[in-house]
Coordinates of C-alpha atoms and ligand atoms in Angstrom, one line a residue:
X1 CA 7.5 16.3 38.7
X2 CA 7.5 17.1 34.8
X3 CA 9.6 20.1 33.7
X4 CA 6.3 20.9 31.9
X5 CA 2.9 20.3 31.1
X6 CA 1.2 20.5 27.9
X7 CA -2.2 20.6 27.6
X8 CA -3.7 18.8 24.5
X9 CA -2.4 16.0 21.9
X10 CA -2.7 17.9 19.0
X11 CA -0.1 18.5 16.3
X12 CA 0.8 21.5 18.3
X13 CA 1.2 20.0 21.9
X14 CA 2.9 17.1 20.4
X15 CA 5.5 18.9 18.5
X16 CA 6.1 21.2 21.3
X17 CA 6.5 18.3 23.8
X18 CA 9.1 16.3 21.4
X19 CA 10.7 19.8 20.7
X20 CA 11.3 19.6 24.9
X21 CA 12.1 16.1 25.0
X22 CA 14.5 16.7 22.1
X23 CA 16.4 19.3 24.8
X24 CA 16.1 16.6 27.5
X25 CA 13.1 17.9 29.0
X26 CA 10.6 15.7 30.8
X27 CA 6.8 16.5 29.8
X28 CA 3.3 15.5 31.1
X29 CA 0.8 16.0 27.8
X30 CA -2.6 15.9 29.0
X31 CA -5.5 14.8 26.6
X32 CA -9.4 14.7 27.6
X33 CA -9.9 12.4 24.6
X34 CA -9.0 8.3 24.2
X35 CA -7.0 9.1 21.7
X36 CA -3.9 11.3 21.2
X37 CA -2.9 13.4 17.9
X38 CA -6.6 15.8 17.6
X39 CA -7.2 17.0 14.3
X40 CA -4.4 14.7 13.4
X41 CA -6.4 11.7 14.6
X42 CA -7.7 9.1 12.1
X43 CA -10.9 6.5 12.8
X44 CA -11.6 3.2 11.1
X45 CA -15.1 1.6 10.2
X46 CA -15.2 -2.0 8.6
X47 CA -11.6 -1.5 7.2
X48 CA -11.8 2.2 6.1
X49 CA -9.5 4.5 7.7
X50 CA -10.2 8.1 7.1
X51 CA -8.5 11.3 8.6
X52 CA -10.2 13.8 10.4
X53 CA -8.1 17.0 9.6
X54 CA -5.8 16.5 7.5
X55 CA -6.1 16.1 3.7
X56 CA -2.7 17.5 2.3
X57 CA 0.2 19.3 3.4
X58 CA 2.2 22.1 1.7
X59 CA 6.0 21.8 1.1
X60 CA 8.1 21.9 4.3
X61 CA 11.1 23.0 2.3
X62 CA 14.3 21.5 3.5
X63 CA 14.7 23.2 6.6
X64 CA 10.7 22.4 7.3
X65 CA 11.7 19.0 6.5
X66 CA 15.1 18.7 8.9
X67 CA 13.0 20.4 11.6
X68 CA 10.1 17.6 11.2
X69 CA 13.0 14.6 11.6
X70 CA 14.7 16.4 14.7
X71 CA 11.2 15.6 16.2
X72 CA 10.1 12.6 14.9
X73 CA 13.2 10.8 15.0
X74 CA 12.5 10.5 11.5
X75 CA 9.5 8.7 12.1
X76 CA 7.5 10.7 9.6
X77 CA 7.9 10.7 5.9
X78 CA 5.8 13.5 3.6
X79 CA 5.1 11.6 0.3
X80 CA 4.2 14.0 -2.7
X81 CA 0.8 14.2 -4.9
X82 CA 0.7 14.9 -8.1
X83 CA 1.7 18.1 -9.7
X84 CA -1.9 19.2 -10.1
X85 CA -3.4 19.1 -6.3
X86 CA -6.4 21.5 -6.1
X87 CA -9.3 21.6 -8.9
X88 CA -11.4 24.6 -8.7
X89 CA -14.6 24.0 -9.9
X90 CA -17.5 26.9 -10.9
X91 CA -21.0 27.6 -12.9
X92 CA -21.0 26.2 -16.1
X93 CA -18.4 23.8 -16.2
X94 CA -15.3 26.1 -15.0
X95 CA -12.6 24.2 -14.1
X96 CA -9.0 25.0 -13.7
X97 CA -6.2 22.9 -12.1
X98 CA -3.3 24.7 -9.5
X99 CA -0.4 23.1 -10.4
X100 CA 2.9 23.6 -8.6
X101 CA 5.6 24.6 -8.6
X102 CA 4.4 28.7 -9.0
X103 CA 5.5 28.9 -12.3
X104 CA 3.8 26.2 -13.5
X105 CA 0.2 27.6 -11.8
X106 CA 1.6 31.2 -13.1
X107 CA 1.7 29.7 -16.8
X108 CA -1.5 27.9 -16.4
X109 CA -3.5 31.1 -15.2
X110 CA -2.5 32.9 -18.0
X111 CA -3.7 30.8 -20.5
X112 CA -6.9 30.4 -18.9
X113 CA -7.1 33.8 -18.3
X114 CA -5.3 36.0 -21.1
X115 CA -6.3 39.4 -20.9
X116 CA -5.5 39.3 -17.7
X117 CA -1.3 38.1 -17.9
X118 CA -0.6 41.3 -16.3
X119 CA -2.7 41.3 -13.3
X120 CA -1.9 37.4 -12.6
X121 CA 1.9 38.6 -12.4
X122 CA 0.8 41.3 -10.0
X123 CA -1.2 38.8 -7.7
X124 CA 2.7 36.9 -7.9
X125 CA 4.7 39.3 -6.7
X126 CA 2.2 40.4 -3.8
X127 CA 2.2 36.6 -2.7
X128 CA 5.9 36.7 -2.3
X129 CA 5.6 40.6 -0.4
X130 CA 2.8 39.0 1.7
X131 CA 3.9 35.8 2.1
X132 CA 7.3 37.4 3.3
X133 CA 4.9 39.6 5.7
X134 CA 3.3 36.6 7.1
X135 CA 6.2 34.7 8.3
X136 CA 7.9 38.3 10.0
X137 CA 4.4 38.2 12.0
X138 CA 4.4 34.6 12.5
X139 CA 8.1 35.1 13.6
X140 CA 7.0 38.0 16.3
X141 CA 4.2 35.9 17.7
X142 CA 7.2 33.6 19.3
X143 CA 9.4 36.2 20.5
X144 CA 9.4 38.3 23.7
X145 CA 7.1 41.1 23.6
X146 CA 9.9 43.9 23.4
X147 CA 11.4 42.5 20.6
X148 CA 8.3 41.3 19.1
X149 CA 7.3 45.2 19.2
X150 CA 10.8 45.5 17.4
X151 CA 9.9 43.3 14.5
X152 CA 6.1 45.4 14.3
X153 CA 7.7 48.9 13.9
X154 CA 10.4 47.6 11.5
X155 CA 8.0 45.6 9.1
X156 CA 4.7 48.2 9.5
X157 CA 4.3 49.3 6.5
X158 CA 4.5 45.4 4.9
X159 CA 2.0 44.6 7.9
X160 CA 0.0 47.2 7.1
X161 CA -0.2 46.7 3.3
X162 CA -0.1 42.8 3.8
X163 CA -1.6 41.7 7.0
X164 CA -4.1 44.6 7.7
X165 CA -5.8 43.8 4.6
X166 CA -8.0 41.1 3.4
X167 CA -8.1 38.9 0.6
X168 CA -10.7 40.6 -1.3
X169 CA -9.0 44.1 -0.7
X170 CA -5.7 43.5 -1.9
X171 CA -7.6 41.2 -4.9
X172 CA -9.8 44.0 -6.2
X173 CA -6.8 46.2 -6.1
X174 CA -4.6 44.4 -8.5
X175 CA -6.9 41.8 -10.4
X176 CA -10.4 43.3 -11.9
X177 CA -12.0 39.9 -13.7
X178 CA -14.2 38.9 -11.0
X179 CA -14.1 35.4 -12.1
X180 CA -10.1 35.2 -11.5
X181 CA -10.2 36.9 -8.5
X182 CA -12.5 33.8 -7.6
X183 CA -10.3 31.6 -8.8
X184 CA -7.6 32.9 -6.9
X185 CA -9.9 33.4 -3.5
X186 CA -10.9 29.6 -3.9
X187 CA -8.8 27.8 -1.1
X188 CA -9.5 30.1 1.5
X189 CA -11.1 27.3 3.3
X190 CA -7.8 25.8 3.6
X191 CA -7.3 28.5 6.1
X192 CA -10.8 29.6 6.8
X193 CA -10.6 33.4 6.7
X194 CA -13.2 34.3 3.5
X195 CA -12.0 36.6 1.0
X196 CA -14.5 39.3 3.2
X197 CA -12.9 38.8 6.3
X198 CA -9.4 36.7 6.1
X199 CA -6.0 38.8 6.9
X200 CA -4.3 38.4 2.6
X201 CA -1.2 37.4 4.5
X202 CA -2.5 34.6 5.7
X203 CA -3.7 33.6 2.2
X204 CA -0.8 34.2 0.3
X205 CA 1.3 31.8 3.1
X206 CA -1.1 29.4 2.3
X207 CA -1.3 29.7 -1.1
X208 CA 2.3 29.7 -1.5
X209 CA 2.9 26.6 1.0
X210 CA 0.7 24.3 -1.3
X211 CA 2.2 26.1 -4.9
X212 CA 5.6 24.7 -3.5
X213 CA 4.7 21.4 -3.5
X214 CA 1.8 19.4 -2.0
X215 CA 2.4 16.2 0.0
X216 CA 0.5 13.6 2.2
X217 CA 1.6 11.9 5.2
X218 CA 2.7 8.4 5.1
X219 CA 0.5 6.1 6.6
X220 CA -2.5 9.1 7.5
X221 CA -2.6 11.7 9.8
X222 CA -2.5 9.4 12.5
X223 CA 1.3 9.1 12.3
X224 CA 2.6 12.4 13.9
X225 CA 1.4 10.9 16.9
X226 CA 2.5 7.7 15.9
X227 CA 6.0 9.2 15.6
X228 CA 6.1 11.7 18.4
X229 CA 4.7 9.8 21.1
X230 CA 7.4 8.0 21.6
X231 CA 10.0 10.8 21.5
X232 CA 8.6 12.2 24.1
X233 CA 8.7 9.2 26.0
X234 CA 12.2 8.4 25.7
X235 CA 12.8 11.7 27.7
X236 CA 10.4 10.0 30.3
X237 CA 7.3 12.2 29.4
X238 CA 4.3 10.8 29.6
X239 CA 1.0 11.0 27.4
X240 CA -2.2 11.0 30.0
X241 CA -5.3 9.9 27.5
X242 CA -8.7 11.0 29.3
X243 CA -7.2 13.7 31.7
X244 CA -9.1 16.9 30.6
X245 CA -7.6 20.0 32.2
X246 CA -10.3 21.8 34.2
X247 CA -8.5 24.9 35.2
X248 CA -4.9 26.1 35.8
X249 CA -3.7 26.7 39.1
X250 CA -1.9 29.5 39.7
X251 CA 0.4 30.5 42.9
X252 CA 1.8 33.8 44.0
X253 CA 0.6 35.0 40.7
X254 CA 2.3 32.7 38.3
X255 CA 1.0 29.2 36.7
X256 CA 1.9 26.3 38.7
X257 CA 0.3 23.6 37.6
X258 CA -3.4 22.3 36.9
X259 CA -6.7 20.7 38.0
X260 CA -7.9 17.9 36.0
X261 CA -11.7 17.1 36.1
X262 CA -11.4 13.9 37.8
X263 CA -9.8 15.9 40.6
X264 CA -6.1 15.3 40.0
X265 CA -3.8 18.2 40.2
X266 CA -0.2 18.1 38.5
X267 CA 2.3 21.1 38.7
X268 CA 5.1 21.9 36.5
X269 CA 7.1 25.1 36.3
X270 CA 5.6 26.1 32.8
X271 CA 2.2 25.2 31.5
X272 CA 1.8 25.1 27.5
X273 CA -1.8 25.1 26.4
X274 CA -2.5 23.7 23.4
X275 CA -5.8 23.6 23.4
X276 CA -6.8 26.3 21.8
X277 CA -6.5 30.4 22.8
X278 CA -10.2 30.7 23.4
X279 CA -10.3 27.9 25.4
X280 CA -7.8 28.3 27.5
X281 CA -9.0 31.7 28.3
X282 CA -12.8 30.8 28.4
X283 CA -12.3 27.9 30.4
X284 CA -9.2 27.2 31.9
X285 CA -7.9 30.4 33.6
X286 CA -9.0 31.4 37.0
X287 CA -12.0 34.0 36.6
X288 CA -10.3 36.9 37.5
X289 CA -7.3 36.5 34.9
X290 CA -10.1 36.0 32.5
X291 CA -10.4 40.2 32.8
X292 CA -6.9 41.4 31.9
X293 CA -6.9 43.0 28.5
X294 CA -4.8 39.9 26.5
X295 CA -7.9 37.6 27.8
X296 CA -10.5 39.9 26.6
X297 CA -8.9 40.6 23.6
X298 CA -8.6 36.7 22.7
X299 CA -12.5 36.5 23.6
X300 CA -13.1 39.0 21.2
X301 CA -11.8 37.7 17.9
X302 CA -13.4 36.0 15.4
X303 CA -14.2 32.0 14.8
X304 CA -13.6 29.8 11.6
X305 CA -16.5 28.2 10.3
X306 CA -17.9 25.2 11.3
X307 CA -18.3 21.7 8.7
X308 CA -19.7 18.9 8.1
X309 CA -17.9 16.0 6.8
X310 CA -19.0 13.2 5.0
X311 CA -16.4 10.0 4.9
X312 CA -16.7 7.8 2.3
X313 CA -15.8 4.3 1.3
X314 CA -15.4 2.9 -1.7
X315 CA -14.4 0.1 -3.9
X316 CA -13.3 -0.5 -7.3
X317 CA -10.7 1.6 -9.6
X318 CA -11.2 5.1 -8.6
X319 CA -8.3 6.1 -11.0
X320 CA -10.5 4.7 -13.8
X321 CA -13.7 6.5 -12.9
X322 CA -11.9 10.0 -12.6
X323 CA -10.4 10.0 -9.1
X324 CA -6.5 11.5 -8.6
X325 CA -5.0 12.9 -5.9
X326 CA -6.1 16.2 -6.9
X327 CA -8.7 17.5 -4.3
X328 CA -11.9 19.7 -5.4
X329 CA -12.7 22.9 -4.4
X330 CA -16.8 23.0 -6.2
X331 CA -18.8 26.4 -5.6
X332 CA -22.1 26.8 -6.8
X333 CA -21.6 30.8 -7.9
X334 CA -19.0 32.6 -8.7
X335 CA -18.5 34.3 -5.2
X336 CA -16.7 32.5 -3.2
X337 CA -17.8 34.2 0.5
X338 CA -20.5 32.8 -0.2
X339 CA -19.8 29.2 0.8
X340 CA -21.7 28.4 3.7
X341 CA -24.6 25.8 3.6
X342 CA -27.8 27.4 5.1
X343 CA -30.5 25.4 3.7
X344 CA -29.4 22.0 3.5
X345 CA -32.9 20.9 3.3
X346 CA -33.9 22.5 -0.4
X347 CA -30.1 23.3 -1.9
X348 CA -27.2 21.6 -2.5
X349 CA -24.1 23.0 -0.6
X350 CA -23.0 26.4 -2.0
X351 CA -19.2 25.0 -1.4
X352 CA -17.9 21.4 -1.2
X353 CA -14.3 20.2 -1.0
X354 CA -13.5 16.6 -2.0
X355 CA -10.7 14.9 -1.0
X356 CA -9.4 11.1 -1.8
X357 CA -6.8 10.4 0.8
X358 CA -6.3 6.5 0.0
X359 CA -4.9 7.6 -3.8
X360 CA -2.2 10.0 -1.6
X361 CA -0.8 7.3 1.1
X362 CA 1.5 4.8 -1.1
X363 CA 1.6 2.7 2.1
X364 CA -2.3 1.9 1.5
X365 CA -3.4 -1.5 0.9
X366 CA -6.4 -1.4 -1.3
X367 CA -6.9 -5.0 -1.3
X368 CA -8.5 -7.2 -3.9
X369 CA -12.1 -4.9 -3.5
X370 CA -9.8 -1.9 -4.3
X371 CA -11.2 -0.5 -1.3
X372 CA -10.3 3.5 -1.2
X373 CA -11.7 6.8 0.5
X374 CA -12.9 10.1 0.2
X375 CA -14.0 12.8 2.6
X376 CA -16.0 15.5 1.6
X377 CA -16.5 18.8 3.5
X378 CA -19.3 21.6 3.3
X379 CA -19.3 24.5 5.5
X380 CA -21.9 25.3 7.9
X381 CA -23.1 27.6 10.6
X382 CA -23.0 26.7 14.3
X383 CA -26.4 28.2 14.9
X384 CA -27.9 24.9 13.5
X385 CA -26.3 22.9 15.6
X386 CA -26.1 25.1 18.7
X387 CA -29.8 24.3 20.6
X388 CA -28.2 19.9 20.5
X389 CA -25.1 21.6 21.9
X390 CA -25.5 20.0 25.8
X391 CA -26.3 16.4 24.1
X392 CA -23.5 14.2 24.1
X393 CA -22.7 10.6 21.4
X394 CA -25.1 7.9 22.2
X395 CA -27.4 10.2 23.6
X396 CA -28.4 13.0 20.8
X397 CA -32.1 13.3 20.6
X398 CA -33.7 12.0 17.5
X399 CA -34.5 15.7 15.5
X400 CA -30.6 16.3 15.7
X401 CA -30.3 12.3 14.2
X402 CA -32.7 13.0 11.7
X403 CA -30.9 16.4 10.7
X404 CA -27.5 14.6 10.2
X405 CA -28.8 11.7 8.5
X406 CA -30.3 14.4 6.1
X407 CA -27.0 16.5 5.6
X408 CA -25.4 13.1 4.7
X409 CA -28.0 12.0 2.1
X410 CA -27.9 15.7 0.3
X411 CA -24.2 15.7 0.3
X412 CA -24.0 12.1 -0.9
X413 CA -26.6 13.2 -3.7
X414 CA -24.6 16.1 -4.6
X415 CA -21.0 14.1 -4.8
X416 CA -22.7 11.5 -6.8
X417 CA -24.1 14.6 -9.1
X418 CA -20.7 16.2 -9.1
X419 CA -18.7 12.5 -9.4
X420 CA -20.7 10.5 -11.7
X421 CA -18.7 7.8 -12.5
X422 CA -17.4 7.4 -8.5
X423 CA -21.0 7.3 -7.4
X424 CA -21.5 3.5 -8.1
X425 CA -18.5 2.6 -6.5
X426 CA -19.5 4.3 -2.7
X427 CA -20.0 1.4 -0.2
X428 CA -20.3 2.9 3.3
X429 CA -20.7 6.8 4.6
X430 CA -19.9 8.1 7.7
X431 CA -21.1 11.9 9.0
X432 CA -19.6 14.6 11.4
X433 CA -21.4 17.7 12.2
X434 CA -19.5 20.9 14.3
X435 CA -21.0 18.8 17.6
X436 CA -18.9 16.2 16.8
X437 CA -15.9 18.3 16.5
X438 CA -16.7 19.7 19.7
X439 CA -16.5 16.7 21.7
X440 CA -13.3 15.0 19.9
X441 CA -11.3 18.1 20.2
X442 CA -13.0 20.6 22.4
X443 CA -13.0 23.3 20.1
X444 CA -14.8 26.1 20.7
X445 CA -18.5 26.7 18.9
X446 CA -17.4 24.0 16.7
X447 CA -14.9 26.1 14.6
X448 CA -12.8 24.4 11.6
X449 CA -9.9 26.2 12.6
X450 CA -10.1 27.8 16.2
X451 CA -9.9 31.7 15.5
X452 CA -10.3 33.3 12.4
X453 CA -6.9 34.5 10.5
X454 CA -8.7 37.7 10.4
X455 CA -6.4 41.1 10.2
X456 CA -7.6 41.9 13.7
X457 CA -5.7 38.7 15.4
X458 CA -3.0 38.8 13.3
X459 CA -2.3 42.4 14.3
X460 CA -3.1 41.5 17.9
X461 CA -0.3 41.6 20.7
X462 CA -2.5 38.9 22.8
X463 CA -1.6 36.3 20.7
X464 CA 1.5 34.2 20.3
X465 CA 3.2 31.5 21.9
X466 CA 4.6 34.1 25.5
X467 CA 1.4 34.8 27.3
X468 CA 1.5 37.9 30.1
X469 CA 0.8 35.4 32.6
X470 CA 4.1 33.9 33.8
X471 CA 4.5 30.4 33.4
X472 CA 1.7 29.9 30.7
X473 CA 2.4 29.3 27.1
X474 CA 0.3 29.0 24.1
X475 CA 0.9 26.2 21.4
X476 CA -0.6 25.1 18.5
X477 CA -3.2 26.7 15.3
X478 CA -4.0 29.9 17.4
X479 CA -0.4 30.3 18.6
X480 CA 0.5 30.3 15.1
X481 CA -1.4 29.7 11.9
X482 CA -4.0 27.3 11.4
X483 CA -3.0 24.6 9.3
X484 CA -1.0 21.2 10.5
X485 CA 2.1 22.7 9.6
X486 CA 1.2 26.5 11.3
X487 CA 0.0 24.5 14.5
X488 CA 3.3 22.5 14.4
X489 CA 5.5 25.6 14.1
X490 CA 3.3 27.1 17.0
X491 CA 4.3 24.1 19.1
X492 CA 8.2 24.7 18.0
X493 CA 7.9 28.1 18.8
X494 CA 6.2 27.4 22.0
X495 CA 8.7 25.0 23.4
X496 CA 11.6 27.6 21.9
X497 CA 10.1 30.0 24.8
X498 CA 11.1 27.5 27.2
X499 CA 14.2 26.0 25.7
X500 CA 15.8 28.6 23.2
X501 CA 18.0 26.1 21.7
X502 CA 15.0 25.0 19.5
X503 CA 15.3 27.9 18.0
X504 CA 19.2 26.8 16.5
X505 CA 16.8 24.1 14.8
X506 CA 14.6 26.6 12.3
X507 CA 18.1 27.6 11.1
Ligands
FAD1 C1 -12.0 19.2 8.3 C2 -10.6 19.7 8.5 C3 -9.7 19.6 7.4 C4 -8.4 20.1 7.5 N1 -7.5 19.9 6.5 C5 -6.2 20.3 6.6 C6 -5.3 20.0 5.6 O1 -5.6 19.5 4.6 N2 -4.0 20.5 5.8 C7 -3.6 21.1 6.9 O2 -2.4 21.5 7.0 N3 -4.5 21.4 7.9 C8 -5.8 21.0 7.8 N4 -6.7 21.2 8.8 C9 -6.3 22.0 10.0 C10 -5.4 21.2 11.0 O3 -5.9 20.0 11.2 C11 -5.3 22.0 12.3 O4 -5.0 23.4 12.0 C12 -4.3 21.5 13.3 O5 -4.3 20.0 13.3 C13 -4.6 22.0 14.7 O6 -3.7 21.5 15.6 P1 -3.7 21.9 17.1 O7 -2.8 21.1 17.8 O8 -3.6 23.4 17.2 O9 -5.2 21.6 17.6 P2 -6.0 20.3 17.8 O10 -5.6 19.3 16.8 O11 -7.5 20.7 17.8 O12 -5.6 19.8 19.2 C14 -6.1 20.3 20.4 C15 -6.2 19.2 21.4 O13 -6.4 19.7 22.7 C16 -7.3 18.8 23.3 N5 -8.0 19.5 24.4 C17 -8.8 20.6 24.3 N6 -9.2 21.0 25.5 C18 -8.6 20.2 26.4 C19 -8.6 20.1 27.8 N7 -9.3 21.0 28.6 N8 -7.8 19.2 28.4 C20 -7.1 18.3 27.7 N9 -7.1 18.3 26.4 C21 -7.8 19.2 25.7 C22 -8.2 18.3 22.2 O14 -8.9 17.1 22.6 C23 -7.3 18.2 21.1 O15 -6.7 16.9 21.0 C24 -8.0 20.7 8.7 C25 -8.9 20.8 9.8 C26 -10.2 20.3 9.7 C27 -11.1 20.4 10.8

């Protein structure tokens, strides 16, 4: 029998297994799909790899960056990108680089924007109160409830001028040009809570995570679970491909185990689910748990947006036509809420992010072609793609075919529009829509992120990594933050639950 199970292969059940196998713990990981690592997953076609969720990483900082070789063995090295890693792009021709480290980005704002020196100091400090904020909740989503309420009372009035608020509140308070305030409200689809409705802590952490540094994985996303398979191996775990957890089973009112859909059952002594909050509540618990208040208060909170992704291939010298590994935020207007794609069919995308992943990863080969990759993402509602919902790949019915092979053409128009000197150099395109999300990683209404990083869940006591019900834990994005690194931590923090000498390893 395991010491644990986790449920899902994602960057948080992975690092939470490894942070168990690390103690000497033996763990069963569980993983409906072929292949393990979710959003950290990559996929080939005729020699072009592309990630599926993953196009850069913030600094880890050194302790980040300990943490990540405890894991991995140090099986995963962080390579950096340039200096200048996001372009925002707007009407007219508006373009401004972020550039790290803070001061650098600081410097650069106020020249583009120098009436406003003042105000772009004030936005700096409240990233540091808020970011500061953020990681005191982050912190109290892994610790036991009475201390966690500890850690609320103590830090209230910084939650409730930091996390209570969104983006756009604290934003109009300090900065009044709207154009910077779009400027600095551009990467919120890095977290996916819009300026309208996205907690400001959670911005400024993700703000300030990227303004430390920006890096890319070595080899793709692909190698976390490269890395960390085998960790938890060596602890004689074990990581079950095509075992989706049905349901948990639960005895004498505590988790014992669970029910896979081929029949199986498997019981541990603690059960981590990282397979997202929602669904573990939605799906896997018995139907009476699903009424206690932390359940319905998980069932209640907001989802991310959903995307479509276009993955391109390409040959020839990208650097040459324009290409860096700087990604592109573009937005048709100058608000930035206003990012999701309704009418694909007449307009182009009101918000596209471009990424070229090949230029990042120094271990890619681009071969005599000079063959190299980008991924483009638009945002999108689920609505759209909700009545093809029961269909399944293979078997989508042709209007949904004809739909996606339209959203690919517009958004390969638009990149060529937006990229003109790339444009001859594309080769081969590849589309995702939410469904497709869905059935590679389960997640619920095909949401970019899981839950929203809304105020309301980040003020919630339903969510962190210690669940009410004994012997479940939660792991992963909605544990924590989303993001690869905030899913990691939420695995960390998870296994720390079980094994408290994880927590001597975030120092
Ligand atoms: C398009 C896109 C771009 C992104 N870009 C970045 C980026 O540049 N930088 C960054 O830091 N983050 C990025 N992210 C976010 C990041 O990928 C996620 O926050 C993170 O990987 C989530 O990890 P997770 O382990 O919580 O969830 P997931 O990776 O979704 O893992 C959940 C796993 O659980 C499995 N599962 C679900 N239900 C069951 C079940 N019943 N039984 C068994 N298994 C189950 C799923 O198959 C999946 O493998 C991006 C995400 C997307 C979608």
């Amino acid at each position: 029998m395991s010491d644990a199970i986790v449920i899902g292969s994602g960057i948080g059940g992975l690092a939470c297994a490894a942070a168990l196998a690390k103690c000497g713990r033996k763990v069963l990981v569980l993983e409906q799909h072929f292949l393990a690592g979710g959003l950290t997953q990559t996929f080939t076609r005729e020699g072009y790899t592309w990630d599926v969720g993953l196009h850069y990483l913030g600094d880890l900082g050194p302790q980040g960056k300990a943490l990540l070789d405890w894991l991995s063995d140090g099986g995963i090295e962080i390579a950096p990108t340039d200096a200048a890693f996001d372009t925002v792009h707007f009407p007219e021709g508006f373009e401004f680089s972020y550039v790290s480290p803070p001061a650098a980005a600081r410097d650069a704002l106020k020249k583009r924007f120098p009436g406003s020196a003042g105000e772009i100091d004030a936005f700096f400090t409240a990233l540091e109160h808020a970011g500061r904020a953020a990681m005191a909740m982050f912190q109290a989503r892994a610790l036991p409830r009475p201390i966690a309420a500890l850690v609320r009372w103590w830090k209230r009035d910084a939650f409730k001028r930091w996390v209570a608020r969104t983006t756009e509140e604290v934003l109009r308070e300090i900065v009044s040009d709207p154009r910077l305030r779009a400027v600095l409200s551009a990467q919120w689809p890095d977290h996916g809570g819009s300026p309208k409705r996205g907690s400001f802590a959670m911005h400024a952490a993700v703000m300030r995570h990227f303004l430390a540094g920006s890096g890319y994985p070595v080899g793709g996303a692909a190698v976390f679970a490269k890395a960390l398979v085998p960790v938890i191996e060596r602890a004689g775990g074990k990581v079950v491909l095509k075992a989706r957890v049905e349901r948990l089973l639960l005895e004498r009112g505590r988790v014992a185990g669970v029910l896979l859909a081929d029949g199986t059952e498997h019981r541990a002594a603690a059960v981590v689910s990282a397979a997202g909050a929602r669904n573990t509540v939605e799906q896997l618990l018995p139907t009476e748990q699903r009424a206690a208040p932390w359940a319905r208060d998980i069932l209640s909170m907001e989802l991310t947006p959903c995307h479509v992704g276009l993955y391109l291939g390409l040959a020839g010298d990208l650097r040459a036509a324009g290409a860096t590994t700087a990604n592109h935020w573009i937005y048709g207007s100058w608000d930035t809420n206003a990012a999701t794609w309704r009418d694909p069919g007449r307009s182009d995308p009101p918000g596209m992010f471009v990424s070229f992943p090949s230029l990042k990863d120094p271990s890619h080969v681009p071969g005599p072609e000079q063959r190299h990759t980008a991924e483009v993402v638009a945002w999108v509602d689920w609505e759209t793609f909700a009545p093809w919902q029961e269909s399944s790949p293979g078997h989508r019915p042709p209007d949904y075919e004809r739909y996606k092979a339209m959203l690919g053409e517009r958004l390969l128009d638009y990149f060529k529009r937006c990229f003109p000197r790339l444009a001859p150099l594309v080769r081969l395109c590849e589309v995702s829509t939410p469904l497709t999300m869905v059935h590679y990683t389960r997640t619920p209404l095909g949401a970019v992120y899981s839950l929203a990083p809304t105020p309301a869940r980040f003020l919630s006591k339903s969510l962190g990594t210690r669940t009410p019900l004994k012997g479940l834990y939660l792991a992963g994005q909605d544990a924590m933050s989303p993001g690869v690194t905030g899913a990691m931590m939420g695995g960390v923090m998870a296994a720390g639950a079980l094994a408290p000498q994880v927590f001597r390893r975030l120092g």
